Coordinates of C-alpha atoms in Angstrom, one line a residue:
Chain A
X1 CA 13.9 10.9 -1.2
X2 CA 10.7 9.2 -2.8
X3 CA 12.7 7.7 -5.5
X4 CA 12.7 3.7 -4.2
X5 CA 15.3 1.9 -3.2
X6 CA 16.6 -1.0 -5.5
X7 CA 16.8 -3.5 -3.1
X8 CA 15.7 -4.1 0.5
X9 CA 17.3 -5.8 3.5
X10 CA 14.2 -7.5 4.4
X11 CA 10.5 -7.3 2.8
X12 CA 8.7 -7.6 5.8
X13 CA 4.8 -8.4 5.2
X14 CA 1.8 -10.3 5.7
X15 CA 0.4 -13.4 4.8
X16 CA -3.9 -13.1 4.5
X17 CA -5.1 -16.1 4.4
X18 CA -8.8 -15.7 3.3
X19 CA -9.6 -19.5 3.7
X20 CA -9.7 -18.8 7.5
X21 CA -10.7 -15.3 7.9
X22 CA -14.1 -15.5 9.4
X23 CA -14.5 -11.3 8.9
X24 CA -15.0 -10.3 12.4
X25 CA -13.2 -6.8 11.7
X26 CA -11.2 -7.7 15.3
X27 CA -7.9 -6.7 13.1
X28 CA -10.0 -3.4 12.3
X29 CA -10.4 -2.5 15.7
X30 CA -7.1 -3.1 17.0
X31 CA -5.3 -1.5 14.5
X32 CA -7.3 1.6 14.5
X33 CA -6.1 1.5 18.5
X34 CA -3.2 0.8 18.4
X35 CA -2.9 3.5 15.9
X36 CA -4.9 5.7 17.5
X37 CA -3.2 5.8 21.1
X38 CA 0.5 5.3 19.5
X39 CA 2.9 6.5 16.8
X40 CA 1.7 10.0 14.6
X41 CA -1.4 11.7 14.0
X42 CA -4.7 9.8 16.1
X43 CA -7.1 8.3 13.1
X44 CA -9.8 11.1 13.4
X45 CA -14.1 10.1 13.3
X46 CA -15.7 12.8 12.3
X47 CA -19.3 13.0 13.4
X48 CA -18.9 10.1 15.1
X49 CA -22.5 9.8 16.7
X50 CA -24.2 12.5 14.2
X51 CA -25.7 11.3 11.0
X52 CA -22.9 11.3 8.5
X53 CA -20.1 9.7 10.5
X54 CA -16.4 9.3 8.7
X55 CA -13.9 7.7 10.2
X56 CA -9.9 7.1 8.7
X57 CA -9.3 3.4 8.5
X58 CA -5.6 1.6 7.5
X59 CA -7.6 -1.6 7.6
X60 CA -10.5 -2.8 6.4
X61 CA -12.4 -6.0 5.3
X62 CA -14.5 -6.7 2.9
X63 CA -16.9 -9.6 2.0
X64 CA -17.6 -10.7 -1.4
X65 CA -19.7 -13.5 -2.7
X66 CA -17.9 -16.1 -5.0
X67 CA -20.1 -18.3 -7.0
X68 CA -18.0 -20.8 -9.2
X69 CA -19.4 -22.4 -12.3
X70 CA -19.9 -25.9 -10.2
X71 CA -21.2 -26.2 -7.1
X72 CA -22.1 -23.3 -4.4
X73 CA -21.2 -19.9 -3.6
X74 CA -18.5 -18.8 -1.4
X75 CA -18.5 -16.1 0.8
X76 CA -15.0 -14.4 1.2
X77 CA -13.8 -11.9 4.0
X78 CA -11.5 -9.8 2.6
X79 CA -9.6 -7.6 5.1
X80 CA -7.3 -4.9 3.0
X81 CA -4.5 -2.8 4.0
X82 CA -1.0 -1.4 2.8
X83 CA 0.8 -4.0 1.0
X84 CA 4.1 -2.4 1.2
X85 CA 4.9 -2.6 -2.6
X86 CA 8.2 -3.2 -3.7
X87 CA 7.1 -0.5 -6.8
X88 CA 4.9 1.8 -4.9
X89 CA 3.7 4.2 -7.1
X90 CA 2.7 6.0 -4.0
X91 CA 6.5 6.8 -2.8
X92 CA 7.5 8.3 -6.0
X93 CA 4.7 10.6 -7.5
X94 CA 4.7 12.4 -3.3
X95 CA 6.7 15.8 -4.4
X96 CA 7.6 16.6 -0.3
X97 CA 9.6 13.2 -0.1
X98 CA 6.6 12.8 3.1
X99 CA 6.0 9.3 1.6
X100 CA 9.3 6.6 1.8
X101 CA 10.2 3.0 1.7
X102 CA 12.4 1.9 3.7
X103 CA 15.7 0.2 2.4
X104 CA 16.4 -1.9 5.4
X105 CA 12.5 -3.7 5.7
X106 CA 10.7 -2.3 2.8
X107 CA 8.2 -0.7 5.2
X108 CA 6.1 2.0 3.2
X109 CA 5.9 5.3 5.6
X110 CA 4.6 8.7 5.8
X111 CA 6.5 11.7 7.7
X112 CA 3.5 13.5 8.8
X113 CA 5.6 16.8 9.2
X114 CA 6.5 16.7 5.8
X115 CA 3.5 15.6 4.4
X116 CA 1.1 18.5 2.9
X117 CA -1.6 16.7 2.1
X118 CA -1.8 17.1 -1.3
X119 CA -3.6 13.7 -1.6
X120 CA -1.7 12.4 -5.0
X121 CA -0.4 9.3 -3.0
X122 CA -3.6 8.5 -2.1
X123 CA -4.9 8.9 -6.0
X124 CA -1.7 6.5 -7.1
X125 CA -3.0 3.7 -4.7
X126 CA -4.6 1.3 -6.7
X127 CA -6.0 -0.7 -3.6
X128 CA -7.6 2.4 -1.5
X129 CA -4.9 1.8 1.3
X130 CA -4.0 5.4 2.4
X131 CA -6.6 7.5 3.8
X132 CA -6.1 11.3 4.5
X133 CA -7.1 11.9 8.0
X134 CA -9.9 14.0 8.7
X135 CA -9.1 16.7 11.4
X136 CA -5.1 16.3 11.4
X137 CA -5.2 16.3 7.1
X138 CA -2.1 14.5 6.3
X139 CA -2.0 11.0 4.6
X140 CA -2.3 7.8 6.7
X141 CA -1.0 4.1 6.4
X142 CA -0.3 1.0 7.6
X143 CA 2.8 1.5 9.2
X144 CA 2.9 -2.5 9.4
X145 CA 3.1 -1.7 13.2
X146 CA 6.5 -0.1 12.9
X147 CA 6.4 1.2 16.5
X148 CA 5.5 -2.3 17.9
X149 CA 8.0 -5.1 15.7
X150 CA 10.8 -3.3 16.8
X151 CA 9.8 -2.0 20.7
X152 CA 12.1 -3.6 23.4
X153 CA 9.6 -2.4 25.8
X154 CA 6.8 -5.2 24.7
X155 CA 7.0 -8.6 25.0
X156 CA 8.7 -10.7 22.5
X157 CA 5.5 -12.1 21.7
X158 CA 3.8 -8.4 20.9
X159 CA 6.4 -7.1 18.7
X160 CA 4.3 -7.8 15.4
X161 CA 1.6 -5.9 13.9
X162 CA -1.7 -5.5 16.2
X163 CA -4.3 -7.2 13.6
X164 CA -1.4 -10.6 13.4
X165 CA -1.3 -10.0 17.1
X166 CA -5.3 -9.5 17.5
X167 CA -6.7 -12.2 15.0
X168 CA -8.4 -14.6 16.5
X169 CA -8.8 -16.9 13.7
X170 CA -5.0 -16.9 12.6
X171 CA -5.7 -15.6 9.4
X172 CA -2.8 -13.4 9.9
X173 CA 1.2 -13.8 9.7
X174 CA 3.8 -11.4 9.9
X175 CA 7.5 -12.2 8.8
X176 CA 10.0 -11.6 6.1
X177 CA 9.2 -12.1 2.8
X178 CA 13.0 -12.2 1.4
X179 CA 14.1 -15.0 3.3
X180 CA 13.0 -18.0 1.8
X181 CA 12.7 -20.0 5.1
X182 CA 10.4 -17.7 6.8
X183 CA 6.9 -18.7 7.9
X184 CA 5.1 -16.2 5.4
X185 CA 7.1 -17.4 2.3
X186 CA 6.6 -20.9 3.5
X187 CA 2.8 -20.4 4.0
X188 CA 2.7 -18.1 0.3
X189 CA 4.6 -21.2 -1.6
X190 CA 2.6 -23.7 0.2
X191 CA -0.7 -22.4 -0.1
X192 CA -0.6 -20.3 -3.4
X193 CA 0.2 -17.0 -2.2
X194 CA -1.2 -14.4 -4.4
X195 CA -0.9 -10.5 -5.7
X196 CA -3.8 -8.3 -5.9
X197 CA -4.2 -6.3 -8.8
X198 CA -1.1 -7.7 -10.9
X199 CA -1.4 -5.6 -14.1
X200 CA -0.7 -2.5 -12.1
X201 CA 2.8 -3.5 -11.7
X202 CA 3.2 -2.8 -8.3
X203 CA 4.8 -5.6 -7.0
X204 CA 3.1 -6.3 -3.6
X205 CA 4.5 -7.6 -0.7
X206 CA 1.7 -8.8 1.1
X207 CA 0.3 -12.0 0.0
X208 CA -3.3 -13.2 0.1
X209 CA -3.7 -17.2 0.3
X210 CA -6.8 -18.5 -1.8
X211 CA -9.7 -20.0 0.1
X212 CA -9.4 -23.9 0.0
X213 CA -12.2 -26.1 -1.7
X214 CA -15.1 -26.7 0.4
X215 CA -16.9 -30.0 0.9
X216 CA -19.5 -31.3 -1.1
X217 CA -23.1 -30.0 -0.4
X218 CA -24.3 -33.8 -1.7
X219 CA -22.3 -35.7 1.3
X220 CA -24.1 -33.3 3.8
X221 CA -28.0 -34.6 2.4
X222 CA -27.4 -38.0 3.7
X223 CA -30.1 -37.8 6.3
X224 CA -32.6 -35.3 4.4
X225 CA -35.1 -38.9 2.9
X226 CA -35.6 -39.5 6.9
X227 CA -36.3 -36.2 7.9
X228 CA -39.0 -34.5 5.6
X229 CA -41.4 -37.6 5.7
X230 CA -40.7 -37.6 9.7
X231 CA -42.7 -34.1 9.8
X232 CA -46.0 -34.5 7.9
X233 CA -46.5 -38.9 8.2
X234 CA -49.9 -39.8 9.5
X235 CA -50.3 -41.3 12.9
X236 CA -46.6 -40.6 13.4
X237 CA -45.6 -42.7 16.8
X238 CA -42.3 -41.5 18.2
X239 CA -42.7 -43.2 21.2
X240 CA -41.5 -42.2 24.9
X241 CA -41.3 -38.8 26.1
X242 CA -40.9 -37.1 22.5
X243 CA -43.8 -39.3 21.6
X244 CA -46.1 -37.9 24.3
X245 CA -45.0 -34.5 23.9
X246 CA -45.8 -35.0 20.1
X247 CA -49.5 -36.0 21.0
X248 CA -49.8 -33.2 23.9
X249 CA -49.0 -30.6 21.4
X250 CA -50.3 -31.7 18.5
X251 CA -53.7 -31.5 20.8
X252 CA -53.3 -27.9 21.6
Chain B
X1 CA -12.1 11.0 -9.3
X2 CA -13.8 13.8 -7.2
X3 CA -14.0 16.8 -9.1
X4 CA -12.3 19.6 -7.0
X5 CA -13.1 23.4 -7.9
X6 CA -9.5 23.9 -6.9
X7 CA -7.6 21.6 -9.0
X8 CA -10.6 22.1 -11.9
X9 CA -9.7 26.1 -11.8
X10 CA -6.1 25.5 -11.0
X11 CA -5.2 23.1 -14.4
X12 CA -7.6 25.5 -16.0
X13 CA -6.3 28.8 -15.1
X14 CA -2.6 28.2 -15.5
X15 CA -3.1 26.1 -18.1
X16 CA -4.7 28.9 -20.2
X17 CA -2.2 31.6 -18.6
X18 CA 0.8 29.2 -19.0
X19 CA -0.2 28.7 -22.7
X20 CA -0.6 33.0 -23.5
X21 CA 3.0 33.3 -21.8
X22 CA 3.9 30.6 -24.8
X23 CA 3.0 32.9 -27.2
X24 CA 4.3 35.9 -25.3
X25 CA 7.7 34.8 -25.4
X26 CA 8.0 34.2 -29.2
X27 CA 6.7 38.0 -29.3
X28 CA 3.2 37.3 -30.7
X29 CA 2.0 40.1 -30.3
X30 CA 5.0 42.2 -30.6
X31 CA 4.0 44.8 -28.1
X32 CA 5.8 46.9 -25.5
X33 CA 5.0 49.3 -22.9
X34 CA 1.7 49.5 -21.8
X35 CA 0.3 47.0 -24.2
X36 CA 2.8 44.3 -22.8
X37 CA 1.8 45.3 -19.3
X38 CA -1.5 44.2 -19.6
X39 CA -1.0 40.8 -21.7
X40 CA 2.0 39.9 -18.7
X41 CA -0.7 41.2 -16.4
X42 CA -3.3 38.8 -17.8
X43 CA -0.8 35.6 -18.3
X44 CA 0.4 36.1 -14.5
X45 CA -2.8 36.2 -13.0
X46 CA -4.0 33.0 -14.5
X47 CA -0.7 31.4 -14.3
X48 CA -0.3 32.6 -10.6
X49 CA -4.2 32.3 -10.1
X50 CA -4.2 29.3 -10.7
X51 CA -1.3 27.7 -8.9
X52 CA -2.6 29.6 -5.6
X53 CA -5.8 27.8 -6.3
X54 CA -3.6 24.3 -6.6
X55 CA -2.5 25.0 -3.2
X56 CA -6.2 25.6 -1.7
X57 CA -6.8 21.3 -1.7
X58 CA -4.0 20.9 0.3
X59 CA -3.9 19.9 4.2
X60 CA -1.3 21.9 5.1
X61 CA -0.9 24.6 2.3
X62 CA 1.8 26.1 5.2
X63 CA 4.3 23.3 4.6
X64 CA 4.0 24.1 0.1
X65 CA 7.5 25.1 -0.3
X66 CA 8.2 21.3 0.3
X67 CA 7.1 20.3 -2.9
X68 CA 10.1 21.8 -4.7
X69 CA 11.8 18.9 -3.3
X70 CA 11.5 15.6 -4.9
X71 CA 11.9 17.0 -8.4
X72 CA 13.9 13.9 -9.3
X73 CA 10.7 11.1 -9.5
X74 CA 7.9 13.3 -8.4
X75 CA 5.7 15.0 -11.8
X76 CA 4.2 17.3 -9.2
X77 CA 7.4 17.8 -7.7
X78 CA 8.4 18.8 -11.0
X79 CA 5.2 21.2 -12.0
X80 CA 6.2 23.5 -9.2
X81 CA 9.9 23.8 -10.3
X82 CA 9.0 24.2 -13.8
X83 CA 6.4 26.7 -13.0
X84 CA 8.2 29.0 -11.3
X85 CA 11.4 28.9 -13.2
X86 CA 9.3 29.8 -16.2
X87 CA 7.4 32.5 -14.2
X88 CA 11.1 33.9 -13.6
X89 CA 12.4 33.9 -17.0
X90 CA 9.2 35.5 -18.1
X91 CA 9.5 37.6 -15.8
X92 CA 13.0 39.1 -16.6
X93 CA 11.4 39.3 -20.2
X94 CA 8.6 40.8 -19.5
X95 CA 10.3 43.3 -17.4
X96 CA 12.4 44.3 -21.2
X97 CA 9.2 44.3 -22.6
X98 CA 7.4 46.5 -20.5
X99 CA 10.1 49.2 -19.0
X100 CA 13.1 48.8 -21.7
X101 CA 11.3 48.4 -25.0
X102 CA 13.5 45.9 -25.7
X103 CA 12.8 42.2 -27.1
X104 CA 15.4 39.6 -25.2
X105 CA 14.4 37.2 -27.7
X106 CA 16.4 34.4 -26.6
X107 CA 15.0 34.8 -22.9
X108 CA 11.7 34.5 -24.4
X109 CA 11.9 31.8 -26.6
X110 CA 13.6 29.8 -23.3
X111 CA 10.5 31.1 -21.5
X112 CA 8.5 29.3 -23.9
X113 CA 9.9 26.3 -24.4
X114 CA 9.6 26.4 -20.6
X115 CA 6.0 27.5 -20.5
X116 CA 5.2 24.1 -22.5
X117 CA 7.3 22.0 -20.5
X118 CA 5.0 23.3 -17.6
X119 CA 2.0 22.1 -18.8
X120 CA 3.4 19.1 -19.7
X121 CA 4.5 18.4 -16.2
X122 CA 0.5 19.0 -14.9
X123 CA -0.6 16.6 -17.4
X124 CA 2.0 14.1 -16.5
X125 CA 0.9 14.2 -12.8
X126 CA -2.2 12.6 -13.8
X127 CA -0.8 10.4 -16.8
X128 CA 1.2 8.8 -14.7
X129 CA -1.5 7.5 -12.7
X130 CA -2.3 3.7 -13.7
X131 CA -5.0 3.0 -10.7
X132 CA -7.1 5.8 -13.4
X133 CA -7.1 4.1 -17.0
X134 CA -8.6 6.7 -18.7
X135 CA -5.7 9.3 -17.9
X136 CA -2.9 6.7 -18.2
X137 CA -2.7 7.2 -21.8
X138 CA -0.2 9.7 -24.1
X139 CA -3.3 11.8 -25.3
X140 CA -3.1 13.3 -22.2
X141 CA -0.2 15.2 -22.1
X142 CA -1.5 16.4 -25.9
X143 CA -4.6 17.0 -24.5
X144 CA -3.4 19.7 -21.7
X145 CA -1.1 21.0 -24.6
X146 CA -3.2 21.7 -27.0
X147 CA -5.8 23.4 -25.0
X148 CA -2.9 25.4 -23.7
X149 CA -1.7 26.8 -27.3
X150 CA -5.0 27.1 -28.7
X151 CA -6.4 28.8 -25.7
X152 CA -3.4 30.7 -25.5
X153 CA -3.7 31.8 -28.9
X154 CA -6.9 33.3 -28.4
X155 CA -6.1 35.3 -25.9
X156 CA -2.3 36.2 -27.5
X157 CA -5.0 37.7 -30.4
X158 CA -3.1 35.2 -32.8
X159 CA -6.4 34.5 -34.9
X160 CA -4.9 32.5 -37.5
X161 CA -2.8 29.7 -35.4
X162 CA -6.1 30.3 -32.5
X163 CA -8.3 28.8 -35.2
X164 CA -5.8 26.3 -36.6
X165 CA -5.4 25.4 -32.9
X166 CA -8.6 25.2 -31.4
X167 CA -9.4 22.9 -34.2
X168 CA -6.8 20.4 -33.3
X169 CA -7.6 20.8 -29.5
X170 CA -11.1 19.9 -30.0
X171 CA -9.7 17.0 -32.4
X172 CA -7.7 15.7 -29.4
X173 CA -10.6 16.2 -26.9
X174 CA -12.8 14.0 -29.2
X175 CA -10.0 11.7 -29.5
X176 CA -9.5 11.5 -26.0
X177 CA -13.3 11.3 -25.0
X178 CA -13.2 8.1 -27.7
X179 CA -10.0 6.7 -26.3
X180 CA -10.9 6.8 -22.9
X181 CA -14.5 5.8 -22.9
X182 CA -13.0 2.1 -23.4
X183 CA -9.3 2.3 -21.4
X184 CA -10.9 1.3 -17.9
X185 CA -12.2 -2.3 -19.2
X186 CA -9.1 -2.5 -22.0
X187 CA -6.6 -2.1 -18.5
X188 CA -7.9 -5.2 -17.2
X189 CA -8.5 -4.7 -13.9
X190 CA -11.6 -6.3 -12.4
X191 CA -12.8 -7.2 -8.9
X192 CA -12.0 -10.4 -9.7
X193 CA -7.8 -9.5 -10.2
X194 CA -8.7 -7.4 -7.5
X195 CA -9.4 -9.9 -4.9
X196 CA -7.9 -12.3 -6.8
X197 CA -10.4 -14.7 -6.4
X198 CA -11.3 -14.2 -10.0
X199 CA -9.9 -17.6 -10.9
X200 CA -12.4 -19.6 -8.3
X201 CA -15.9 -17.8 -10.3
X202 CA -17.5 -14.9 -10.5
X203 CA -17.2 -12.1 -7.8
X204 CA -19.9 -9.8 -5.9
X205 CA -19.5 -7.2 -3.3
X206 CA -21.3 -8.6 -0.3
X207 CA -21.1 -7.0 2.4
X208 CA -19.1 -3.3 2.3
X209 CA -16.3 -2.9 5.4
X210 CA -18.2 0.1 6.6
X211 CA -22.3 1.7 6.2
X212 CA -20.9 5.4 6.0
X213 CA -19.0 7.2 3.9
X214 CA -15.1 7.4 3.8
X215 CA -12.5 9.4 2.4
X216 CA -11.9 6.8 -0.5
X217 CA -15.7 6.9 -1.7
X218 CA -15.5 11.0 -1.4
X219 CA -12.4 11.2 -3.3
X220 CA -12.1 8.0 -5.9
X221 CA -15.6 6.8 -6.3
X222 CA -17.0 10.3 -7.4
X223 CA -20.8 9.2 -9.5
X224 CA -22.7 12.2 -9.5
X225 CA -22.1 14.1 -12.5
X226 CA -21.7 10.8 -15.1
X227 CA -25.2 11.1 -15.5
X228 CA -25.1 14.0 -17.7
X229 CA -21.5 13.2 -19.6
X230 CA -23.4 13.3 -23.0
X231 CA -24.5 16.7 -22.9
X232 CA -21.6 18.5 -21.1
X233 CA -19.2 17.2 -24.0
X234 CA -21.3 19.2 -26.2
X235 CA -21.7 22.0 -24.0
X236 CA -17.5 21.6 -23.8
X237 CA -17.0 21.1 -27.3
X238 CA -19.6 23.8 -28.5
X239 CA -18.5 26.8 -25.6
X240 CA -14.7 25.6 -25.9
X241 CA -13.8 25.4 -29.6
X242 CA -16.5 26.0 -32.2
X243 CA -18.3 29.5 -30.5
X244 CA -15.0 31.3 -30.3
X245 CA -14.0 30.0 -33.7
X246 CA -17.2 31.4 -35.3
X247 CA -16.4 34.7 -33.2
X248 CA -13.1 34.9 -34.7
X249 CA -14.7 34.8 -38.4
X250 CA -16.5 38.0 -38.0
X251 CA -14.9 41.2 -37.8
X252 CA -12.3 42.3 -35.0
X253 CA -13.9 43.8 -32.4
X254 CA -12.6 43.7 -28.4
X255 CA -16.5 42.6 -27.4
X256 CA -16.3 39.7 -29.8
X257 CA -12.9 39.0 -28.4
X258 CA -13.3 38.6 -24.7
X259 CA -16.5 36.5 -25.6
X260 CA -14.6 34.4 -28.0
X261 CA -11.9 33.9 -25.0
X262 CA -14.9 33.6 -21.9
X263 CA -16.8 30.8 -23.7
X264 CA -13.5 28.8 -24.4
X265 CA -12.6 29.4 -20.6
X266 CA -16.2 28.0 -20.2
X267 CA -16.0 25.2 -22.7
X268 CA -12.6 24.4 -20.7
X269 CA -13.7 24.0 -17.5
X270 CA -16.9 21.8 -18.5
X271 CA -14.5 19.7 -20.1
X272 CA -12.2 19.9 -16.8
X273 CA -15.0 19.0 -14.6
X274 CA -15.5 15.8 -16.6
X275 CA -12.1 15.0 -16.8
X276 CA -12.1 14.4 -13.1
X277 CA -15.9 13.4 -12.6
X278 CA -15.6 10.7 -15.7
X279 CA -12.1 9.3 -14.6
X280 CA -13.0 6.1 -12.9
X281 CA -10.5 4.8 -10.1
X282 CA -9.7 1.2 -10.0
X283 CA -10.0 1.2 -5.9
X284 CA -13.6 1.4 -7.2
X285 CA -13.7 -2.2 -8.1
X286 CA -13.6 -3.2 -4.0
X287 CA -16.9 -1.3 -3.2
X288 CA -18.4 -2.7 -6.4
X289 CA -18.4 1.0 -8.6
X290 CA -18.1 -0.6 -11.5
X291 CA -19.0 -4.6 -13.0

């Protein structure tokens, strides 16, 4: 059935925190692994080492430069996936009933077998998170690491999604969005926890976390008056070794 | 949107052939025999043409007969239901028609009314669509329906309503053009709701997440043919409405006919190609496709 459900047992999620994300695309490369060598159809490259190579992502970051009205620009890594809507327009316009969320975690999934590749899930996607895959054609997603939150056969600290798992910078969390005592609602409440794209109504689960102010560019100049006359002063005398070395060269 | 010969011949095609069987079943013309043959010849092979075409941009067109499934929220779901229930009741009606010299006029008005419900459902698979402003709007649905009666009309030989009715089509394509040239920037998404970060100052793509091409730049973030927008509306407008109006004026012939109805085929699918080519994604706004 593509019609969603009403409610959901858990909203299980992630918590991006873009203030520590330091865009090393680590999360990129693991998920493509682990979703590569696991669950459903491999993600395909196409022409990998020719001149035109494709490749089906269910991750990927972006960078964007932020330049407030005060002060300096920001540069942002913004890694993107699946946000496991609660109103996926997705899930309802599929016509095979291929595309489903769940009702027991709100996990947003694709039955390849059914799926026909018809691509309108992909159009109804406001944030470019389903991909059709190049040599197996049907539609691909994050799966939120379905195959890995739940598998007895991994260690407890494994079961959650391979870019949480993978990140080396703890930009990532995993948990349960509709209890209120969780460590991603914490974090979202805490930190301003925010939807992408709000005026399309989709609802998302996933929450990205605003980068922090920086510090002031004026409290790192303190030493700058001591160092640019240091370079071109006449008869300049460091003294000792540097002082020698300043001569020796200086010579040359 | 990436402009797809399939889907551009498919909503095309059965659009026209959908709108002829309209006219069909209210008995305009009132033939039988031979003469029906052909016209149910003609509406089936556009009709059917087309939603063969449909099933051409699919990855698995094997696993089709799924689609009939998930009538209850899906719009293409639906299409494929309505389609080939109306095929069906044409069909039986047709068959009177043709072989019985008989006119099963409720059949056919029911085969009408589900002939427009048809094209309704196509244009609803892309109304529905909010992450593409400039379909998300009613004029849509009007927009495939009117081309479907007018074109219909044409090719039903109804010259009075095929004039009456071209001339609103190409009302609501102008309309529509107007409409939607300004629905991407009235539906307020930006890169900067996108990201969010909006609120902190103005946003630029930096750096892309990849140097190649993917499937989401190949199928939402389609540039090419923009350039030329200007001159293919009047190529659609001029080919699609106001030629085979002008061929209707002078006297009947069946030369002047098939012209009138191959330049508003032609007219249709210019304005078909920039239906998808113009309609601008919102998953755009990450790679920096539009300010």
């Amino acid at each position: 059935m593509t019609t969603l459900p009403q409610s959901t047992e858990k909203k299980l999620g992630l918590v991006i925190d873009l203030d520590t994300c330091v865009g090393c695309h680590a999360c990129v490369v693991s998920c493509k692994g682990w979703n590569t060598e696991n669950y459903g159809a491999p993600l395909a490259d196409t022409n990998a080492y020719g001149a035109d190579p494709v490749g089906t992502f269910l991750n990927r970051v972006h960078s964007y430069e932020v330049t407030p009205e005060e002060g300096t620009a920001k540069l942002i890594h913004f890694p993107k996936s699946c946000l496991h809507c609660e109103d996926a327009p997705c899930v309802t316009v599929c016509p095979t009933g291929a595309s489903y969320k769940r009702a027991e975690d709100g996990i947003v999934l694709v039955n390849e077998t059914d799926c026909i590749g018809c691509g309108l899930c992909a159009w109804a996607c406001p944030y470019g998170a389903r991909e059709m895959d190049g040599v197996e054609k049907v539609m691909k997603k994050c799966t939120l690491c379905v195959d890995r939150i739940y598998n007895e056969n991994l260690p407890e600290e494994d079961r959650e999604p391979a870019c949480v798992r993978t990140c080396p910078a703890g930009a990532r969390h995993f948990g349960d969005f509709a209890d209120p005592e969780s460590n991603v609602s914490k974090l979202s409440a805490e930190r301003g926890g925010m939807d992408l794209m709000p005026e399309q109504g989709t609802k998302p689960v996933n929450k990205y976390l605003p980068p922090r102010p920086k510090d002031q560019l004026d409290e790192v100049d303190i030493l700058a008056p001591f160092l640019a006359p240091l370079d071109d002063a006449p008869g300049r005398d460091l003294g000792g070794f540097l002082g020698w070395l300043d001569k020796t060269l200086e010579k040359i | 949107m990436h402009p797809a010969p399939s889907i551009i011949a498919f909503t095309t095609l059965s659009g026209l052939g959908f709108g002829l069987l309209f006219w069909l079943g209210l008995g305009l013309p009132d033939s039988t025999g031979w003469v029906a043959f052909a016209f149910w010849a003609i509406a089936y092979a556009f009709a059917v043409g087309g939603l063969i075409s449909s099933t051409l941009h699919l990855g698995h067109p094997e696993r089709a007969i799924k689609a009939f499934r998930q009538w209850r929220s899906s719009w293409l779901s639906r299409e494929g239901v309505a389609a080939v229930v109306t095929l069906v009741v044409m069909g039986i009606y047709g068959l009177g028609r043709v072989f019985f010299d008989a006119s099963w006029q409720p059949l056919g008005v029911m085969g009408s009314i589900l002939a427009l419900i048809t094209v309704f459902t196509t244009a609803m698979i892309y109304t529905q669509l909010k992450s593409v402003p400039r379909w998300n709007i009613m004029l849509t649905p009007l927009l495939f329906i009117s081309f479907s009666l007018g074109g219909g009309a044409l090719m039903a030989g109804q010259e009075m309503w095929a004039v009456v009715l071209l001339s609103v089509a190409g009302l609501v394509q102008l309309a529509w053009w107007s409409k939607g040239d300004t629905r991407f920037s009235e539906a307020g998404s930006t890169l900067g709701t996108a990201t969010g970060l909006g609120t902190l100052g103005g946003v630029r793509p930096f750096e892309p997440p990849h140097t190649g091409n993917n499937y989401l730049l190949k199928e939402m973030a389609y540039v090419v043919g923009r350039a030329h927008s200007q001159k293919l509306r009047i190529i659609a407008v001029s080919l699609g409405f106001v030629f085979p109006m002008v061929l209707l004026f002078l006297p009947f012939s069946h030369f002047w006919a098939l012209l009138a109805v191959l330049s508003h085929i032609a007219g249709i699918l210019a304005s078909r190609w920039l239906f998808f080519a113009e309609a601008e994604h919102v998953v755009g706004l990450y790679y920096g496709r539009r300010a």
